[in-house]
Coordinates of C-alpha atoms in Angstrom, one line a residue:
M1 CA 5.0 -28.0 -3.8
G2 CA 3.6 -31.1 -4.4
G3 CA 2.6 -31.6 -8.0
L4 CA -1.0 -30.8 -8.0
D5 CA 0.0 -27.3 -6.4
L6 CA 2.4 -26.7 -9.1
I7 CA -0.2 -26.8 -11.5
V8 CA -2.3 -24.6 -9.7
F9 CA 0.4 -22.0 -9.2
I10 CA 1.6 -22.5 -12.6
G11 CA -2.0 -22.1 -14.2
Y12 CA -2.7 -19.1 -12.1
L13 CA -0.1 -16.9 -13.7
L14 CA -0.1 -18.6 -16.9
G15 CA -4.6 -16.5 -16.5
T16 CA -2.8 -13.4 -16.2
L17 CA -0.4 -12.9 -18.4
Y18 CA -3.7 -14.3 -20.6
L19 CA -5.9 -11.6 -19.6
S20 CA -3.4 -9.2 -19.8
V21 CA -3.3 -9.9 -24.2
I22 CA -6.9 -10.1 -23.9
F23 CA -7.0 -6.2 -23.7
F24 CA -3.9 -5.7 -25.6
S25 CA -5.1 -3.4 -28.6
K26 CA -3.5 -2.4 -32.0
K27 CA -5.3 0.9 -31.0
R28 CA -4.2 1.6 -28.3
T29 CA -3.2 5.6 -26.8
S30 CA -1.0 6.8 -24.3
K31 CA -4.9 8.1 -22.5
S32 CA -6.0 3.8 -22.5
F33 CA -2.9 2.4 -21.2
I34 CA -3.5 5.0 -17.9
L35 CA -7.0 5.1 -17.9
G36 CA -8.3 2.8 -19.8
S37 CA -11.7 2.4 -21.9
G38 CA -14.2 4.3 -19.7
N39 CA -16.0 1.4 -19.6
T40 CA -14.2 -1.0 -17.0
P41 CA -17.2 -2.0 -14.8
Q42 CA -17.2 -0.2 -11.2
W43 CA -16.8 -3.7 -8.8
V44 CA -13.4 -4.8 -10.4
V45 CA -12.3 -0.7 -10.3
T46 CA -13.6 -1.4 -6.5
L47 CA -11.2 -5.1 -6.0
S48 CA -8.2 -3.5 -7.5
I49 CA -8.5 -0.4 -5.1
F50 CA -8.6 -3.3 -2.7
A51 CA -5.9 -5.1 -4.5
T52 CA -3.8 -1.9 -4.1
F53 CA -3.9 -1.7 -0.1
V54 CA -2.9 -5.4 0.4
S55 CA -0.1 -6.7 -0.3
S56 CA 2.3 -9.6 0.2
I57 CA 3.6 -8.2 3.4
S58 CA 0.1 -7.8 5.5
Y59 CA 0.0 -11.3 4.2
L60 CA 2.1 -12.3 5.9
A61 CA 2.5 -10.0 8.7
L62 CA -1.1 -9.5 10.2
P63 CA -1.6 -13.3 11.1
G64 CA 1.9 -13.1 12.5
S65 CA 1.3 -10.0 14.1
A66 CA -1.9 -11.7 16.1
Y67 CA 0.4 -14.2 16.1
E68 CA 2.7 -13.0 18.6
S69 CA 0.3 -10.7 20.5
N70 CA -2.8 -9.4 19.7
W71 CA -5.5 -7.6 17.7
N72 CA -3.4 -3.8 17.8
A73 CA -3.3 -3.4 14.1
F74 CA -7.0 -3.7 13.5
V75 CA -7.3 -0.2 14.9
F76 CA -5.3 1.3 12.2
S77 CA -8.4 -1.0 10.0
L78 CA -11.0 0.6 12.0
S79 CA -9.3 4.2 11.0
I80 CA -10.1 3.3 7.4
P81 CA -13.9 4.2 6.8
I82 CA -12.6 7.7 8.6
A83 CA -10.4 8.8 5.8
A84 CA -12.8 6.9 3.1
L85 CA -15.4 9.4 3.6
I86 CA -13.5 12.2 4.1
T87 CA -11.4 11.5 0.7
V88 CA -14.8 10.9 -0.9
K89 CA -16.7 14.6 -0.2
Y90 CA -13.6 16.6 -0.9
F91 CA -10.1 14.7 -2.4
V92 CA -12.0 12.6 -5.6
P93 CA -14.3 15.9 -7.0
V94 CA -11.0 17.3 -7.1
Y95 CA -9.5 15.3 -8.8
R96 CA -12.9 14.2 -11.2
K97 CA -12.6 18.3 -11.1
I98 CA -9.3 18.7 -12.9
N99 CA -9.4 15.9 -15.3
S100 CA -6.2 14.8 -15.2
S101 CA -4.4 11.6 -14.9
S102 CA -1.5 12.8 -12.5
A103 CA -2.8 13.8 -8.5
Y104 CA -0.2 16.8 -9.0
T105 CA -1.6 18.6 -11.6
F106 CA -3.5 19.8 -8.5
L107 CA -1.0 21.3 -7.1
E108 CA 0.8 23.0 -9.4
Q109 CA -2.9 24.1 -9.6
R110 CA -2.8 25.9 -6.2
F111 CA 1.1 26.4 -5.9
G112 CA 2.7 26.7 -8.5
P113 CA 4.9 24.2 -10.6
W114 CA 7.8 24.2 -7.4
A115 CA 4.8 22.2 -5.6
K116 CA 3.9 19.4 -8.0
I117 CA 7.5 18.6 -8.9
Y118 CA 8.2 18.1 -5.4
A119 CA 5.2 16.0 -4.7
S120 CA 5.6 14.0 -7.5
L121 CA 9.1 12.7 -6.8
C122 CA 8.6 12.3 -3.7
Y123 CA 5.5 10.2 -5.2
I124 CA 8.4 8.3 -6.9
A125 CA 11.7 8.5 -4.7
T126 CA 8.7 6.0 -2.0
Q127 CA 7.8 4.5 -4.6
M128 CA 10.4 3.1 -6.3
M129 CA 11.9 1.6 -2.5
R130 CA 7.7 0.1 -2.2
V131 CA 8.1 -2.1 -5.1
G132 CA 11.6 -3.2 -3.8
T133 CA 10.7 -3.7 -0.5
I134 CA 7.3 -5.9 -1.6
I135 CA 9.4 -7.6 -4.5
Y136 CA 12.0 -8.9 -1.7
L137 CA 9.5 -9.4 0.9
L138 CA 7.3 -11.9 -1.1
A139 CA 10.9 -13.8 -2.4
L140 CA 12.8 -13.4 1.0
A141 CA 8.5 -15.8 2.0
I142 CA 8.1 -17.6 -1.7
N143 CA 11.8 -18.1 -0.3
M144 CA 10.7 -19.7 3.2
I145 CA 8.0 -21.5 2.1
L146 CA 9.6 -23.1 -1.4
D147 CA 13.1 -22.8 -0.3
W148 CA 13.4 -21.4 -4.6
D149 CA 15.9 -18.6 -5.2
M150 CA 15.3 -14.7 -3.6
V151 CA 17.3 -13.4 -6.7
T152 CA 15.7 -15.7 -9.0
V153 CA 11.9 -15.1 -7.4
I154 CA 12.7 -11.2 -7.4
V155 CA 13.8 -11.6 -10.6
F156 CA 10.7 -13.5 -12.4
T157 CA 8.8 -11.4 -10.5
G158 CA 9.3 -8.6 -11.4
V159 CA 9.9 -9.5 -15.3
F160 CA 6.2 -10.6 -15.3
V161 CA 4.8 -7.7 -14.0
T162 CA 6.0 -5.8 -16.5
A163 CA 5.1 -8.0 -19.1
Y164 CA 1.7 -8.0 -18.5
T165 CA 1.0 -4.3 -17.1
I166 CA 3.3 -3.4 -20.6
I167 CA 0.8 -5.5 -22.7
G168 CA -2.2 -5.1 -20.6
G169 CA -1.9 -1.7 -20.1
I170 CA -4.3 0.0 -17.1
E171 CA -7.3 -2.8 -18.0
A172 CA -4.9 -5.4 -17.7
V173 CA -3.8 -4.3 -14.2
L174 CA -7.3 -3.6 -13.4
W175 CA -8.4 -7.2 -13.7
T176 CA -5.3 -8.9 -12.4
D177 CA -6.5 -6.6 -9.4
A178 CA -9.2 -7.9 -9.3
I179 CA -8.9 -11.7 -9.8
Q180 CA -5.8 -11.7 -7.6
A181 CA -8.0 -10.0 -4.7
I182 CA -11.1 -12.4 -5.2
I183 CA -8.5 -15.3 -4.8
L184 CA -6.9 -13.7 -1.9
I185 CA -10.2 -13.9 -0.2
L186 CA -10.9 -17.0 -0.9
G187 CA -7.7 -18.3 0.2
A188 CA -8.0 -16.4 3.7
V189 CA -10.9 -17.4 3.9
F190 CA -10.1 -20.8 3.5
C191 CA -7.4 -21.8 5.6
V192 CA -10.3 -20.0 8.5
V193 CA -11.7 -23.4 8.0
I194 CA -9.3 -25.5 8.4
L195 CA -8.1 -24.3 11.4
I196 CA -11.7 -23.7 12.7
V197 CA -11.7 -28.0 11.9
G198 CA -8.3 -28.5 13.3
I199 CA -8.7 -28.3 16.8
P200 CA -10.6 -29.7 19.0
G201 CA -14.4 -28.3 19.7
G202 CA -14.1 -25.6 17.1
A203 CA -14.2 -21.8 16.7
G204 CA -15.7 -22.0 20.3
H205 CA -12.9 -24.1 22.0
L206 CA -10.5 -21.5 19.9
I207 CA -12.3 -18.1 20.8
E208 CA -12.0 -19.5 24.0
V209 CA -7.9 -20.6 24.2
A210 CA -7.5 -17.6 22.0
A211 CA -9.5 -15.2 24.9
Q212 CA -8.0 -16.7 27.6
D213 CA -4.5 -14.2 26.8
H214 CA -5.9 -12.1 26.2
K215 CA -4.9 -12.5 22.2
F216 CA -8.1 -10.0 21.3
S217 CA -6.8 -6.9 22.5
L218 CA -7.6 -3.9 20.8
G219 CA -4.2 -2.3 22.8
D220 CA -3.9 -0.4 25.4
F221 CA -6.4 2.7 25.7
G222 CA -4.3 5.4 28.1
G223 CA -3.3 8.5 26.7
S224 CA 0.5 7.7 26.3
I225 CA 2.1 9.0 22.4
I226 CA 4.8 7.1 22.9
E227 CA 2.9 3.9 23.1
P228 CA 1.3 2.5 20.5
T229 CA -2.3 3.2 21.8
F230 CA -5.2 2.3 20.5
W231 CA -5.9 6.3 20.4
V232 CA -2.0 6.6 18.2
V233 CA -2.3 4.1 16.2
F234 CA -5.7 5.1 15.7
V235 CA -5.1 8.5 14.6
Y236 CA -1.9 6.9 12.9
G237 CA -4.4 5.0 10.6
I238 CA -6.5 8.4 9.8
F239 CA -3.4 10.0 8.8
I240 CA -1.8 7.4 6.6
N241 CA -5.2 5.9 5.4
L242 CA -6.0 9.6 4.4
Q243 CA -2.1 9.6 2.6
N244 CA -3.3 7.1 0.9
F245 CA -6.7 6.8 -0.5
G246 CA -6.1 11.0 -0.3
I247 CA -2.9 11.9 -2.7
D248 CA -1.6 8.7 -3.7
Q249 CA -1.3 8.3 -7.6
N250 CA -2.2 4.5 -7.1
Y251 CA -5.6 5.1 -5.8
I252 CA -6.4 8.7 -7.6
Q253 CA -5.3 6.9 -11.1
R254 CA -8.8 4.6 -10.5
Y255 CA -11.3 7.2 -8.9
M256 CA -10.3 8.8 -12.7
V257 CA -10.6 5.3 -14.1
S258 CA -14.3 5.1 -13.4
S259 CA -17.4 5.8 -15.5
S260 CA -18.8 9.1 -13.6
D261 CA -18.6 10.6 -10.5
A262 CA -20.7 8.4 -8.5
N263 CA -19.2 5.7 -9.5
A264 CA -15.4 7.0 -9.1
K265 CA -16.8 7.7 -5.4
K266 CA -18.1 4.0 -4.7
S267 CA -15.3 2.9 -5.8
A268 CA -13.4 4.9 -3.8
L269 CA -15.1 3.9 -0.1
Y270 CA -16.0 0.8 -0.8
G271 CA -12.3 -0.6 -1.7
G272 CA -11.5 1.0 0.8
L273 CA -14.1 -0.2 3.5
L274 CA -13.5 -4.7 2.1
Y275 CA -10.1 -3.5 4.1
L276 CA -12.0 -4.2 6.5
P277 CA -13.7 -7.8 7.7
V278 CA -10.5 -9.2 5.2
S279 CA -7.8 -7.7 7.9
A280 CA -9.4 -9.5 10.2
I281 CA -9.8 -11.9 8.6
F282 CA -5.7 -12.3 8.4
L283 CA -5.4 -11.7 12.2
F284 CA -8.5 -14.0 13.0
I285 CA -5.6 -16.3 11.5
G286 CA -2.8 -15.5 13.5
T287 CA -5.0 -15.7 16.4
A288 CA -6.0 -19.2 15.0
L289 CA -2.4 -20.4 14.8
Y290 CA -1.9 -19.0 17.9
A291 CA -5.0 -21.6 19.4
Y292 CA -4.1 -24.4 16.9
Y293 CA -0.5 -24.4 17.4
K294 CA -1.0 -24.4 22.0
V295 CA -3.8 -26.9 22.0
N296 CA -1.8 -29.3 18.9
G297 CA 1.7 -29.3 21.2
G298 CA 2.5 -26.0 19.3
L299 CA 5.3 -25.6 16.6
P300 CA 8.7 -27.0 15.6
F301 CA 10.6 -24.0 15.5
S302 CA 11.7 -21.0 18.1
L303 CA 9.7 -17.6 17.3
S304 CA 13.0 -15.8 17.7
E305 CA 13.9 -14.6 14.5
T306 CA 10.8 -13.5 12.9
P307 CA 6.2 -15.0 14.3
D308 CA 5.5 -13.9 9.7
K309 CA 7.4 -17.9 9.2
V310 CA 4.0 -19.4 11.0
F311 CA 1.5 -19.2 8.2
P312 CA 3.6 -20.4 5.8
H313 CA 4.5 -23.0 7.9
F314 CA 1.3 -23.6 8.3
I315 CA 0.0 -22.8 4.2
I316 CA 2.7 -26.1 3.6
N317 CA 2.3 -28.5 6.5
E318 CA -1.3 -28.5 7.2
L319 CA -2.9 -27.9 4.6
P320 CA -4.1 -30.5 1.1
N321 CA -2.0 -30.8 -1.9
G322 CA -4.0 -27.8 -4.5
I323 CA -4.6 -26.1 -1.7
S324 CA -1.1 -25.0 -1.1
G325 CA -0.8 -24.1 -4.3
L326 CA -3.6 -21.6 -4.1
L327 CA -2.4 -19.9 -1.0
I328 CA 0.8 -19.7 -2.5
A329 CA -0.7 -18.2 -5.6
S330 CA -2.8 -15.2 -3.3
I331 CA 0.8 -14.2 -1.5
F332 CA 2.1 -13.9 -5.2
A333 CA -1.3 -12.3 -6.0
A334 CA -0.9 -9.6 -3.0
G335 CA 2.7 -9.0 -4.4
M336 CA 1.9 -8.2 -7.9
S337 CA -1.5 -6.5 -7.5
S338 CA 0.4 -3.6 -5.5
I339 CA 4.0 -4.1 -8.0
S340 CA 1.7 -3.7 -11.5
T341 CA -0.5 -0.7 -10.4
S342 CA 3.3 1.0 -9.1
F343 CA 4.3 0.1 -12.3
N344 CA 1.4 1.5 -14.0
S345 CA 1.0 4.6 -11.9
T346 CA 4.6 5.8 -11.7
S347 CA 4.9 5.5 -15.4
T348 CA 1.7 7.6 -16.0
V349 CA 2.8 10.8 -13.5
L350 CA 6.7 10.6 -15.5
L351 CA 4.5 11.1 -18.8
T352 CA 2.3 13.5 -17.4
D353 CA 4.8 15.7 -15.2
Y354 CA 7.4 15.0 -17.0
F355 CA 7.9 14.4 -20.5
K356 CA 7.2 16.4 -23.6
R357 CA 2.8 17.7 -23.9
D358 CA 3.3 18.8 -27.8
A359 CA 4.6 14.8 -27.5
T360 CA 3.1 12.8 -30.5
E361 CA 0.9 10.0 -29.9
K362 CA 4.3 7.5 -30.8
Q363 CA 6.3 9.2 -28.5
K364 CA 4.1 9.1 -25.1
L365 CA 3.2 5.4 -25.7
T366 CA 7.1 4.4 -26.0
F367 CA 7.7 6.3 -22.8
L368 CA 5.1 5.0 -21.1
Y369 CA 6.7 2.1 -22.2
I370 CA 10.8 2.0 -21.2
S371 CA 9.6 4.1 -18.2
T372 CA 7.2 1.0 -16.9
L373 CA 11.1 -0.9 -17.8
V374 CA 13.2 1.1 -16.4
I375 CA 10.8 1.1 -13.2
C376 CA 10.9 -2.3 -13.2
I377 CA 15.4 -2.8 -13.2
I378 CA 15.3 0.1 -10.6
S379 CA 13.4 -1.9 -8.4
I380 CA 14.4 -5.5 -9.0
S381 CA 18.0 -3.7 -8.0
I382 CA 16.9 -2.0 -4.6
A383 CA 14.9 -5.3 -4.4
L384 CA 18.4 -7.2 -5.0
M385 CA 20.9 -4.8 -2.7
M386 CA 18.1 -5.8 0.5
M387 CA 19.2 -8.8 0.2
D388 CA 22.9 -8.3 1.0
V389 CA 22.6 -5.2 2.8
K390 CA 19.5 -5.5 5.1
S391 CA 19.6 -2.2 6.8
I392 CA 18.7 -0.6 3.4
L393 CA 15.0 -1.8 5.0
D394 CA 15.4 -1.2 8.0
A395 CA 16.2 2.8 7.3
W396 CA 14.1 3.0 4.5
W397 CA 10.9 2.5 6.8
K398 CA 12.8 4.4 9.2
Y399 CA 12.4 7.7 7.3
A400 CA 9.8 7.6 4.5
S401 CA 8.4 10.3 6.1
I402 CA 11.0 12.9 5.6
L403 CA 9.9 12.2 2.0
S404 CA 6.2 11.1 2.5
G405 CA 5.0 13.7 5.2
G406 CA 4.8 16.4 2.5
M407 CA 2.2 15.8 0.6
L408 CA -0.8 15.6 2.6
G409 CA 0.1 18.5 4.5
L410 CA 0.4 20.1 0.9
F411 CA -3.3 18.8 -0.6
L412 CA -4.6 19.4 3.3
L413 CA -3.9 22.7 1.8
G414 CA -4.6 23.1 -1.2
I415 CA -8.4 22.1 -0.7
F416 CA -9.4 23.6 3.1
S417 CA -7.8 26.4 2.6
K418 CA -7.6 29.5 1.0
I419 CA -3.5 30.4 1.3
N420 CA -3.0 32.5 -2.2
K421 CA 0.9 33.1 -1.7
R422 CA 3.1 30.2 -2.9
I423 CA 5.9 31.5 -0.3
N424 CA 3.0 30.6 2.9
A425 CA 3.1 27.0 1.2
I426 CA 6.8 27.6 0.8
I427 CA 7.5 27.9 4.6
A428 CA 5.0 25.9 6.0
L429 CA 6.5 23.2 3.9
F430 CA 9.8 23.5 5.2
V431 CA 8.3 23.9 8.9
G432 CA 6.5 20.5 8.1
I433 CA 9.7 18.9 7.3
L434 CA 12.0 20.3 9.9
M435 CA 9.2 18.8 12.4
I436 CA 9.8 15.0 11.0
T437 CA 13.4 15.4 10.8
I438 CA 14.0 16.5 14.3
L439 CA 11.3 13.3 15.5
T440 CA 12.5 11.2 13.9
F441 CA 16.3 11.9 14.0
Y442 CA 15.5 12.8 18.0
T443 CA 16.6 9.6 19.3
I444 CA 19.3 9.6 17.4
F445 CA 21.3 12.1 19.2
F446 CA 19.7 11.3 22.1
P447 CA 19.7 7.8 22.6
D448 CA 18.6 7.8 26.4
Q449 CA 15.9 9.2 26.6
D450 CA 12.5 8.7 25.6
P451 CA 11.5 9.4 22.6
L452 CA 8.9 12.9 22.1
A453 CA 6.6 10.5 20.5
H454 CA 6.2 7.0 19.0
P455 CA 7.0 7.0 15.1
Y456 CA 3.5 6.5 14.3
L457 CA 3.2 10.5 15.0
T458 CA 5.5 11.5 13.2
T459 CA 3.8 12.0 9.9
V460 CA 0.9 13.2 12.5
I461 CA 3.0 15.8 13.2
G462 CA 4.1 17.1 10.3
T463 CA 1.1 17.1 8.6
L464 CA -0.4 19.3 11.7
A465 CA 2.9 21.5 11.4
I466 CA 2.7 22.6 7.8
F467 CA -1.1 22.7 7.8
F468 CA -1.7 24.9 10.9
T469 CA 2.0 26.6 9.9
G470 CA 0.6 27.2 5.9
I471 CA -2.7 28.9 8.4
L472 CA -0.8 31.0 10.6
M473 CA 1.5 32.9 7.6
R474 CA -2.0 33.8 5.7
Y475 CA -3.8 34.8 9.1
I476 CA -0.2 37.3 9.1
S477 CA -0.9 37.9 5.3
A478 CA -4.1 39.3 5.6
K479 CA -2.7 41.4 8.5
N480 CA 0.3 42.7 6.1

């Protein structure tokens, strides 16, 4: 990293920390720490929702995916409008009505304490692994780009994000998310311009070269359910994005921060829709990199290990001084926005769902600070373990749906059904988790046979199993 790049990068970090200090208040309450002052502009909440959705994983993985294959990953983005509209129409009004800082209060009111405990524990577990994974992959990316020590990057990232999350509370998280989103978008757009200028013939030649090798393909439109066809990815996207925007505490807390129901709905919709053009930009970067290196003599290294190295290689070797620093800051921004959101939201769930409700204000604030610090330590520990045991990361991606798969099904039952017996909901959840477990482990026990369905469909099938089992149980109960 050159001197100018380092100045840009350090300036970004100091600016982030300064923002958190601005929002520090000696009169802070637990409510202001997790829900803010109520005066946060709608555009800030919108950009925060968008930044929460984007992580440093997608910042590098999307260009790598488009470089190696095509635009099949964009089908996931195309499903967002459907999930966002369902969220705006059905989910946001529910959360605004119950007026709780925890999403899982709804499940408690609908099915009893067991449902809240199940869903909130699943959320906490998934967030710990998610944040650990993001920190690990962020350190891996920085190690690839700058050859900085991974342990140092992991510890620094966790401690730095924890510092500005605790100092500034949710408002610091929201505003830093918004600024990080702007930096992220500007950096990506600048890369597109550099790539187009760097190819003889400009955009026309770029598109021609890429189109000849079918790099803009959205995937096969066949009916197979064991391949990542257009339809498999699209259906998977609807359910996963509904899980994100509809029931994830990270997003729901932002709906509650909004000053009105109308602003909450707008932020949910626009924050989701913004990902469409931005993901297209990231994918276009990957396609442009393919054309750029094909026209200019190819990459100086093999992609046998991972295509995610292409974009970092371009950042370091092709971008002018200062701009490289901005892009590295963008990668950090994408990671830190997701991490800070998880820190604040997880501590909120712990306070709302598990801490004593008659506690004093001082006790609540102390609990929020300590729980955020503990979450940081656990996340850093998970990231460090992933360095030595990479199979942890592989296992997490493979089996995470078992933990999270039942949550969306329960929420759908609560919102769209009239099921009123708790035992019916418990049976439905059991059936769904059993279905997810069977689909997940089928290929392990029967390695010589085709899978029952593509892994993308595991959560889809499990969620539908919960919902329709619950409907069936209500029908049977009514008959009896």
